Amino acid sequence: YREKYAATPRWNSIRLLIATAAFYDLEISLDDVVAFFLAAWLEENERVFMEQAESSNDGSGRICQLMRSMYGLPQAAYHAQQRLMTGFSNDGLQQCVSDRAVVVLPAADSGSPHAAAICSVHVDDALSTGTAAGMKSMRSSLKKAFKITTDLAPKLVIGVQIERSRPHRWLKLHQYGYVMKLLEDEGMLES
């Protein structure tokens, strides 16, 4: 279990991150790590073997030893997340004790009411909020180890829609689209 476990954020942590962004009028971004499960090397003591894939089979009948993680490997998420958290730690981001899937970059100014950046990691997605400098630092930490794509104004996070009014400093979270799709799939739109 410990060799395959990858933390996912608690919903309360995500709500707190979003509430902090709304209250302090901070940016919110969603970074997606490209090929996340292929990003990590297996540990030396892990010996995983597989038959050659049909697309690259040379007809020799040889069995291959995996050196890197890959999609479908039970420990892929664990190894990729370990690489991610090590990179964050090396760049000064601290993993929360109460939620292992959340990292915080402390504010440079000790008088600041909030952290420079807060990042919640859900598999290969990183939902973040913070100051412009904090977000830049957090994103550069991600880019050191991974190729990422960034959505600077996410409208959908883990199946939850986000509506935001920055001038009024409010955010609304809902699942209207998800519920309507369920009703449509079940033929219950008239209910």
PDB file of C-alpha atoms in Angstrom:
ATOM      1  CA  TYR A   1       0.000   0.000   0.000  1.00  0.00           C
ATOM      2  CA  ARG A   2       2.729   2.504   0.951  1.00  0.00           C
ATOM      3  CA  GLU A   3       4.560   1.802  -2.312  1.00  0.00           C
ATOM      4  CA  LYS A   4       1.501   2.661  -4.414  1.00  0.00           C
ATOM      5  CA  TYR A   5      -0.245   5.417  -2.459  1.00  0.00           C
ATOM      6  CA  ALA A   6      -0.440   8.917  -3.924  1.00  0.00           C
ATOM      7  CA  ALA A   7      -2.198  11.565  -1.849  1.00  0.00           C
ATOM      8  CA  THR A   8      -5.206  13.436  -3.190  1.00  0.00           C
ATOM      9  CA  PRO A   9      -6.419  16.678  -1.626  1.00  0.00           C
ATOM     10  CA  ARG A  10      -9.326  16.812   0.757  1.00  0.00           C
ATOM     11  CA  TRP A  11     -12.278  18.732  -0.593  1.00  0.00           C
ATOM     12  CA  ASN A  12     -12.060  21.032   2.446  1.00  0.00           C
ATOM     13  CA  SER A  13      -8.495  21.961   1.418  1.00  0.00           C
ATOM     14  CA  ILE A  14      -9.631  22.856  -2.086  1.00  0.00           C
ATOM     15  CA  ARG A  15     -12.515  24.943  -0.722  1.00  0.00           C
ATOM     16  CA  LEU A  16     -10.128  26.740   1.656  1.00  0.00           C
ATOM     17  CA  LEU A  17      -7.708  27.450  -1.215  1.00  0.00           C
ATOM     18  CA  ILE A  18     -10.540  28.894  -3.316  1.00  0.00           C
ATOM     19  CA  ALA A  19     -11.953  30.908  -0.389  1.00  0.00           C
ATOM     20  CA  THR A  20      -8.498  32.387   0.278  1.00  0.00           C
ATOM     21  CA  ALA A  21      -8.249  33.409  -3.385  1.00  0.00           C
ATOM     22  CA  ALA A  22     -11.672  35.081  -3.268  1.00  0.00           C
ATOM     23  CA  PHE A  23     -11.114  36.868   0.052  1.00  0.00           C
ATOM     24  CA  TYR A  24      -7.666  38.258  -0.795  1.00  0.00           C
ATOM     25  CA  ASP A  25      -8.428  38.716  -4.527  1.00  0.00           C
ATOM     26  CA  LEU A  26      -5.625  36.365  -5.563  1.00  0.00           C
ATOM     27  CA  GLU A  27      -5.122  34.645  -8.892  1.00  0.00           C
ATOM     28  CA  ILE A  28      -6.278  31.064  -9.377  1.00  0.00           C
ATOM     29  CA  SER A  29      -4.675  28.764 -11.914  1.00  0.00           C
ATOM     30  CA  LEU A  30      -4.888  25.127 -12.904  1.00  0.00           C
ATOM     31  CA  ASP A  31      -1.681  23.532 -14.145  1.00  0.00           C
ATOM     32  CA  ASP A  32      -1.854  20.187 -15.911  1.00  0.00           C
ATOM     33  CA  VAL A  33       1.271  18.038 -15.977  1.00  0.00           C
ATOM     34  CA  VAL A  34       1.750  16.449 -19.387  1.00  0.00           C
ATOM     35  CA  ALA A  35       2.552  12.700 -19.259  1.00  0.00           C
ATOM     36  CA  PHE A  36       2.651  12.802 -15.436  1.00  0.00           C
ATOM     37  CA  PHE A  37       2.780   9.018 -14.983  1.00  0.00           C
ATOM     38  CA  LEU A  38       5.781   8.694 -17.317  1.00  0.00           C
ATOM     39  CA  ALA A  39       7.853  11.260 -15.430  1.00  0.00           C
ATOM     40  CA  ALA A  40       9.413   9.145 -12.714  1.00  0.00           C
ATOM     41  CA  TRP A  41      12.096   6.475 -12.525  1.00  0.00           C
ATOM     42  CA  LEU A  42      11.424   3.264 -10.657  1.00  0.00           C
ATOM     43  CA  GLU A  43      13.500   2.703  -7.523  1.00  0.00           C
ATOM     44  CA  GLU A  44      16.575   0.465  -7.728  1.00  0.00           C
ATOM     45  CA  ASN A  45      15.020  -2.298  -5.636  1.00  0.00           C
ATOM     46  CA  GLU A  46      11.860  -2.375  -7.782  1.00  0.00           C
ATOM     47  CA  ARG A  47      12.092  -4.948 -10.498  1.00  0.00           C
ATOM     48  CA  VAL A  48       9.147  -4.820 -12.893  1.00  0.00           C
ATOM     49  CA  PHE A  49       9.134  -6.852 -16.098  1.00  0.00           C
ATOM     50  CA  MET A  50       6.805  -6.896 -19.085  1.00  0.00           C
ATOM     51  CA  GLU A  51       6.465  -8.551 -22.450  1.00  0.00           C
ATOM     52  CA  GLN A  52       7.363  -6.451 -25.466  1.00  0.00           C
ATOM     53  CA  ALA A  53       4.526  -4.310 -26.749  1.00  0.00           C
ATOM     54  CA  GLU A  54       3.084  -5.391 -30.104  1.00  0.00           C
ATOM     55  CA  SER A  55       4.090  -2.079 -31.670  1.00  0.00           C
ATOM     56  CA  SER A  56       7.771  -2.619 -30.809  1.00  0.00           C
ATOM     57  CA  ASN A  57       8.045  -6.418 -30.694  1.00  0.00           C
ATOM     58  CA  ASP A  58      11.223  -7.592 -32.428  1.00  0.00           C
ATOM     59  CA  GLY A  59      10.092 -11.233 -32.461  1.00  0.00           C
ATOM     60  CA  SER A  60      12.860 -12.351 -30.075  1.00  0.00           C
ATOM     61  CA  GLY A  61      10.469 -13.236 -27.248  1.00  0.00           C
ATOM     62  CA  ARG A  62      12.565 -11.201 -24.814  1.00  0.00           C
ATOM     63  CA  ILE A  63      11.093  -9.850 -21.610  1.00  0.00           C
ATOM     64  CA  CYS A  64      11.823  -6.170 -20.824  1.00  0.00           C
ATOM     65  CA  GLN A  65      12.678  -4.662 -17.462  1.00  0.00           C
ATOM     66  CA  LEU A  66      11.019  -1.295 -16.856  1.00  0.00           C
ATOM     67  CA  MET A  67      13.324   1.488 -15.769  1.00  0.00           C
ATOM     68  CA  ARG A  68      10.677   4.222 -15.703  1.00  0.00           C
ATOM     69  CA  SER A  69       7.130   4.371 -14.542  1.00  0.00           C
ATOM     70  CA  MET A  70       4.325   4.077 -17.095  1.00  0.00           C
ATOM     71  CA  TYR A  71       0.548   4.344 -17.422  1.00  0.00           C
ATOM     72  CA  GLY A  72      -1.224   1.363 -15.895  1.00  0.00           C
ATOM     73  CA  LEU A  73       1.587   0.546 -13.477  1.00  0.00           C
ATOM     74  CA  PRO A  74       0.058   0.462  -9.964  1.00  0.00           C
ATOM     75  CA  GLN A  75       2.890   2.507  -8.439  1.00  0.00           C
ATOM     76  CA  ALA A  76       3.007   5.117 -11.259  1.00  0.00           C
ATOM     77  CA  ALA A  77       1.082   7.785  -9.338  1.00  0.00           C
ATOM     78  CA  TYR A  78       3.207   7.231  -6.231  1.00  0.00           C
ATOM     79  CA  HIS A  79       6.519   7.672  -8.061  1.00  0.00           C
ATOM     80  CA  ALA A  80       5.366  10.697 -10.051  1.00  0.00           C
ATOM     81  CA  GLN A  81       4.019  12.385  -6.916  1.00  0.00           C
ATOM     82  CA  GLN A  82       7.255  11.674  -5.023  1.00  0.00           C
ATOM     83  CA  ARG A  83       9.219  13.378  -7.800  1.00  0.00           C
ATOM     84  CA  LEU A  84       6.823  16.328  -7.740  1.00  0.00           C
ATOM     85  CA  MET A  85       6.945  16.747  -3.949  1.00  0.00           C
ATOM     86  CA  THR A  86      10.747  16.440  -3.890  1.00  0.00           C
ATOM     87  CA  GLY A  87      10.982  19.215  -6.487  1.00  0.00           C
ATOM     88  CA  PHE A  88       8.609  21.410  -4.504  1.00  0.00           C
ATOM     89  CA  SER A  89      10.570  20.786  -1.301  1.00  0.00           C
ATOM     90  CA  ASN A  90      13.876  21.652  -2.996  1.00  0.00           C
ATOM     91  CA  ASP A  91      12.370  24.988  -4.056  1.00  0.00           C
ATOM     92  CA  GLY A  92      11.104  25.961  -0.592  1.00  0.00           C
ATOM     93  CA  LEU A  93       7.488  24.805  -0.835  1.00  0.00           C
ATOM     94  CA  GLN A  94       6.336  23.016   2.305  1.00  0.00           C
ATOM     95  CA  GLN A  95       3.987  20.043   2.315  1.00  0.00           C
ATOM     96  CA  CYS A  96       1.067  20.506   4.727  1.00  0.00           C
ATOM     97  CA  VAL A  97       0.847  18.115   7.637  1.00  0.00           C
ATOM     98  CA  SER A  98      -2.955  18.129   7.608  1.00  0.00           C
ATOM     99  CA  ASP A  99      -3.211  17.397   3.865  1.00  0.00           C
ATOM    100  CA  ARG A 100      -0.225  15.763   2.133  1.00  0.00           C
ATOM    101  CA  ALA A 101      -1.513  16.814  -1.308  1.00  0.00           C
ATOM    102  CA  VAL A 102      -1.207  20.532  -0.489  1.00  0.00           C
ATOM    103  CA  VAL A 103       2.034  22.534  -0.573  1.00  0.00           C
ATOM    104  CA  VAL A 104       2.584  26.107   0.585  1.00  0.00           C
ATOM    105  CA  LEU A 105       5.212  28.674  -0.363  1.00  0.00           C
ATOM    106  CA  PRO A 106       5.522  30.929   2.694  1.00  0.00           C
ATOM    107  CA  ALA A 107       5.216  34.681   2.134  1.00  0.00           C
ATOM    108  CA  ALA A 108       8.502  36.560   1.775  1.00  0.00           C
ATOM    109  CA  ASP A 109       7.066  39.322   3.974  1.00  0.00           C
ATOM    110  CA  SER A 110       6.336  38.034   7.482  1.00  0.00           C
ATOM    111  CA  GLY A 111       3.533  40.608   7.801  1.00  0.00           C
ATOM    112  CA  SER A 112       1.587  39.195   4.851  1.00  0.00           C
ATOM    113  CA  PRO A 113      -1.842  37.803   5.815  1.00  0.00           C
ATOM    114  CA  HIS A 114      -1.504  34.884   3.379  1.00  0.00           C
ATOM    115  CA  ALA A 115       1.099  32.602   1.804  1.00  0.00           C
ATOM    116  CA  ALA A 116       2.912  33.544  -1.406  1.00  0.00           C
ATOM    117  CA  ALA A 117       1.373  30.464  -3.068  1.00  0.00           C
ATOM    118  CA  ILE A 118      -0.788  27.499  -2.123  1.00  0.00           C
ATOM    119  CA  CYS A 119      -0.958  24.501  -4.431  1.00  0.00           C
ATOM    120  CA  SER A 120      -3.310  21.531  -4.221  1.00  0.00           C
ATOM    121  CA  VAL A 121      -2.159  18.532  -6.275  1.00  0.00           C
ATOM    122  CA  HIS A 122      -4.775  16.101  -7.580  1.00  0.00           C
ATOM    123  CA  VAL A 123      -3.063  13.363  -9.624  1.00  0.00           C
ATOM    124  CA  ASP A 124      -1.661  15.384 -12.568  1.00  0.00           C
ATOM    125  CA  ASP A 125      -3.509  18.662 -11.913  1.00  0.00           C
ATOM    126  CA  ALA A 126      -2.242  21.438  -9.650  1.00  0.00           C
ATOM    127  CA  LEU A 127      -4.817  24.002  -8.499  1.00  0.00           C
ATOM    128  CA  SER A 128      -3.006  27.053  -7.154  1.00  0.00           C
ATOM    129  CA  THR A 129      -3.563  30.488  -5.733  1.00  0.00           C
ATOM    130  CA  GLY A 130      -1.224  33.194  -4.516  1.00  0.00           C
ATOM    131  CA  THR A 131       0.560  36.394  -5.376  1.00  0.00           C
ATOM    132  CA  ALA A 132       1.969  36.884  -8.871  1.00  0.00           C
ATOM    133  CA  ALA A 133       5.522  36.273  -7.607  1.00  0.00           C
ATOM    134  CA  GLY A 134       4.478  33.237  -5.557  1.00  0.00           C
ATOM    135  CA  MET A 135       2.602  31.696  -8.475  1.00  0.00           C
ATOM    136  CA  LYS A 136       5.575  32.307 -10.782  1.00  0.00           C
ATOM    137  CA  SER A 137       7.906  30.608  -8.301  1.00  0.00           C
ATOM    138  CA  MET A 138       5.555  27.640  -7.840  1.00  0.00           C
ATOM    139  CA  ARG A 139       5.086  27.246 -11.601  1.00  0.00           C
ATOM    140  CA  SER A 140       8.851  27.420 -12.239  1.00  0.00           C
ATOM    141  CA  SER A 141       9.283  24.639  -9.678  1.00  0.00           C
ATOM    142  CA  LEU A 142       6.776  22.538 -11.616  1.00  0.00           C
ATOM    143  CA  LYS A 143       8.510  23.290 -14.928  1.00  0.00           C
ATOM    144  CA  LYS A 144      11.879  22.072 -13.628  1.00  0.00           C
ATOM    145  CA  ALA A 145      10.620  18.493 -13.513  1.00  0.00           C
ATOM    146  CA  PHE A 146       7.592  18.425 -15.813  1.00  0.00           C
ATOM    147  CA  LYS A 147       6.106  19.874 -18.951  1.00  0.00           C
ATOM    148  CA  ILE A 148       2.920  21.716 -17.976  1.00  0.00           C
ATOM    149  CA  THR A 149      -0.022  23.496 -19.538  1.00  0.00           C
ATOM    150  CA  THR A 150      -1.664  26.326 -17.588  1.00  0.00           C
ATOM    151  CA  ASP A 151      -5.252  27.571 -17.395  1.00  0.00           C
ATOM    152  CA  LEU A 152      -5.149  31.027 -15.771  1.00  0.00           C
ATOM    153  CA  ALA A 153      -8.910  31.181 -15.214  1.00  0.00           C
ATOM    154  CA  PRO A 154     -10.192  27.637 -14.630  1.00  0.00           C
ATOM    155  CA  LYS A 155     -13.938  27.168 -14.919  1.00  0.00           C
ATOM    156  CA  LEU A 156     -13.975  23.475 -13.982  1.00  0.00           C
ATOM    157  CA  VAL A 157     -11.935  21.743 -11.268  1.00  0.00           C
ATOM    158  CA  ILE A 158     -12.434  18.057 -10.382  1.00  0.00           C
ATOM    159  CA  GLY A 159     -15.988  18.109 -11.759  1.00  0.00           C
ATOM    160  CA  VAL A 160     -16.947  21.321  -9.938  1.00  0.00           C
ATOM    161  CA  GLN A 161     -17.728  24.496 -11.865  1.00  0.00           C
ATOM    162  CA  ILE A 162     -16.308  27.834 -10.702  1.00  0.00           C
ATOM    163  CA  GLU A 163     -18.001  31.180 -11.252  1.00  0.00           C
ATOM    164  CA  ARG A 164     -16.111  34.219 -10.019  1.00  0.00           C
ATOM    165  CA  SER A 165     -16.707  37.945  -9.602  1.00  0.00           C
ATOM    166  CA  ARG A 166     -13.352  39.510  -8.734  1.00  0.00           C
ATOM    167  CA  PRO A 167     -14.741  43.055  -8.245  1.00  0.00           C
ATOM    168  CA  HIS A 168     -17.157  41.716  -5.597  1.00  0.00           C
ATOM    169  CA  ARG A 169     -14.673  39.138  -4.258  1.00  0.00           C
ATOM    170  CA  TRP A 170     -16.957  36.143  -4.429  1.00  0.00           C
ATOM    171  CA  LEU A 171     -16.761  32.690  -5.906  1.00  0.00           C
ATOM    172  CA  LYS A 172     -19.568  30.279  -6.532  1.00  0.00           C
ATOM    173  CA  LEU A 173     -18.949  26.534  -6.728  1.00  0.00           C
ATOM    174  CA  HIS A 174     -21.591  24.251  -8.187  1.00  0.00           C
ATOM    175  CA  GLN A 175     -22.166  21.088 -10.194  1.00  0.00           C
ATOM    176  CA  TYR A 176     -25.014  22.237 -12.428  1.00  0.00           C
ATOM    177  CA  GLY A 177     -23.401  20.866 -15.607  1.00  0.00           C
ATOM    178  CA  TYR A 178     -22.637  17.519 -13.987  1.00  0.00           C
ATOM    179  CA  VAL A 179     -26.164  17.150 -12.598  1.00  0.00           C
ATOM    180  CA  MET A 180     -27.758  18.096 -15.938  1.00  0.00           C
ATOM    181  CA  LYS A 181     -25.593  15.526 -17.764  1.00  0.00           C
ATOM    182  CA  LEU A 182     -26.617  12.823 -15.267  1.00  0.00           C
ATOM    183  CA  LEU A 183     -30.285  13.694 -15.701  1.00  0.00           C
ATOM    184  CA  GLU A 184     -29.920  13.677 -19.489  1.00  0.00           C
ATOM    185  CA  ASP A 185     -28.071  10.329 -19.473  1.00  0.00           C
ATOM    186  CA  GLU A 186     -30.821   8.784 -17.345  1.00  0.00           C
ATOM    187  CA  GLY A 187     -33.643  10.325 -19.416  1.00  0.00           C
ATOM    188  CA  MET A 188     -34.879  12.341 -16.434  1.00  0.00           C
ATOM    189  CA  LEU A 189     -34.651  15.922 -17.738  1.00  0.00           C
ATOM    190  CA  GLU A 190     -38.407  16.362 -17.263  1.00  0.00           C
ATOM    191  CA  SER A 191     -38.232  15.326 -13.588  1.00  0.00           C
TER     192      SER A 191
END
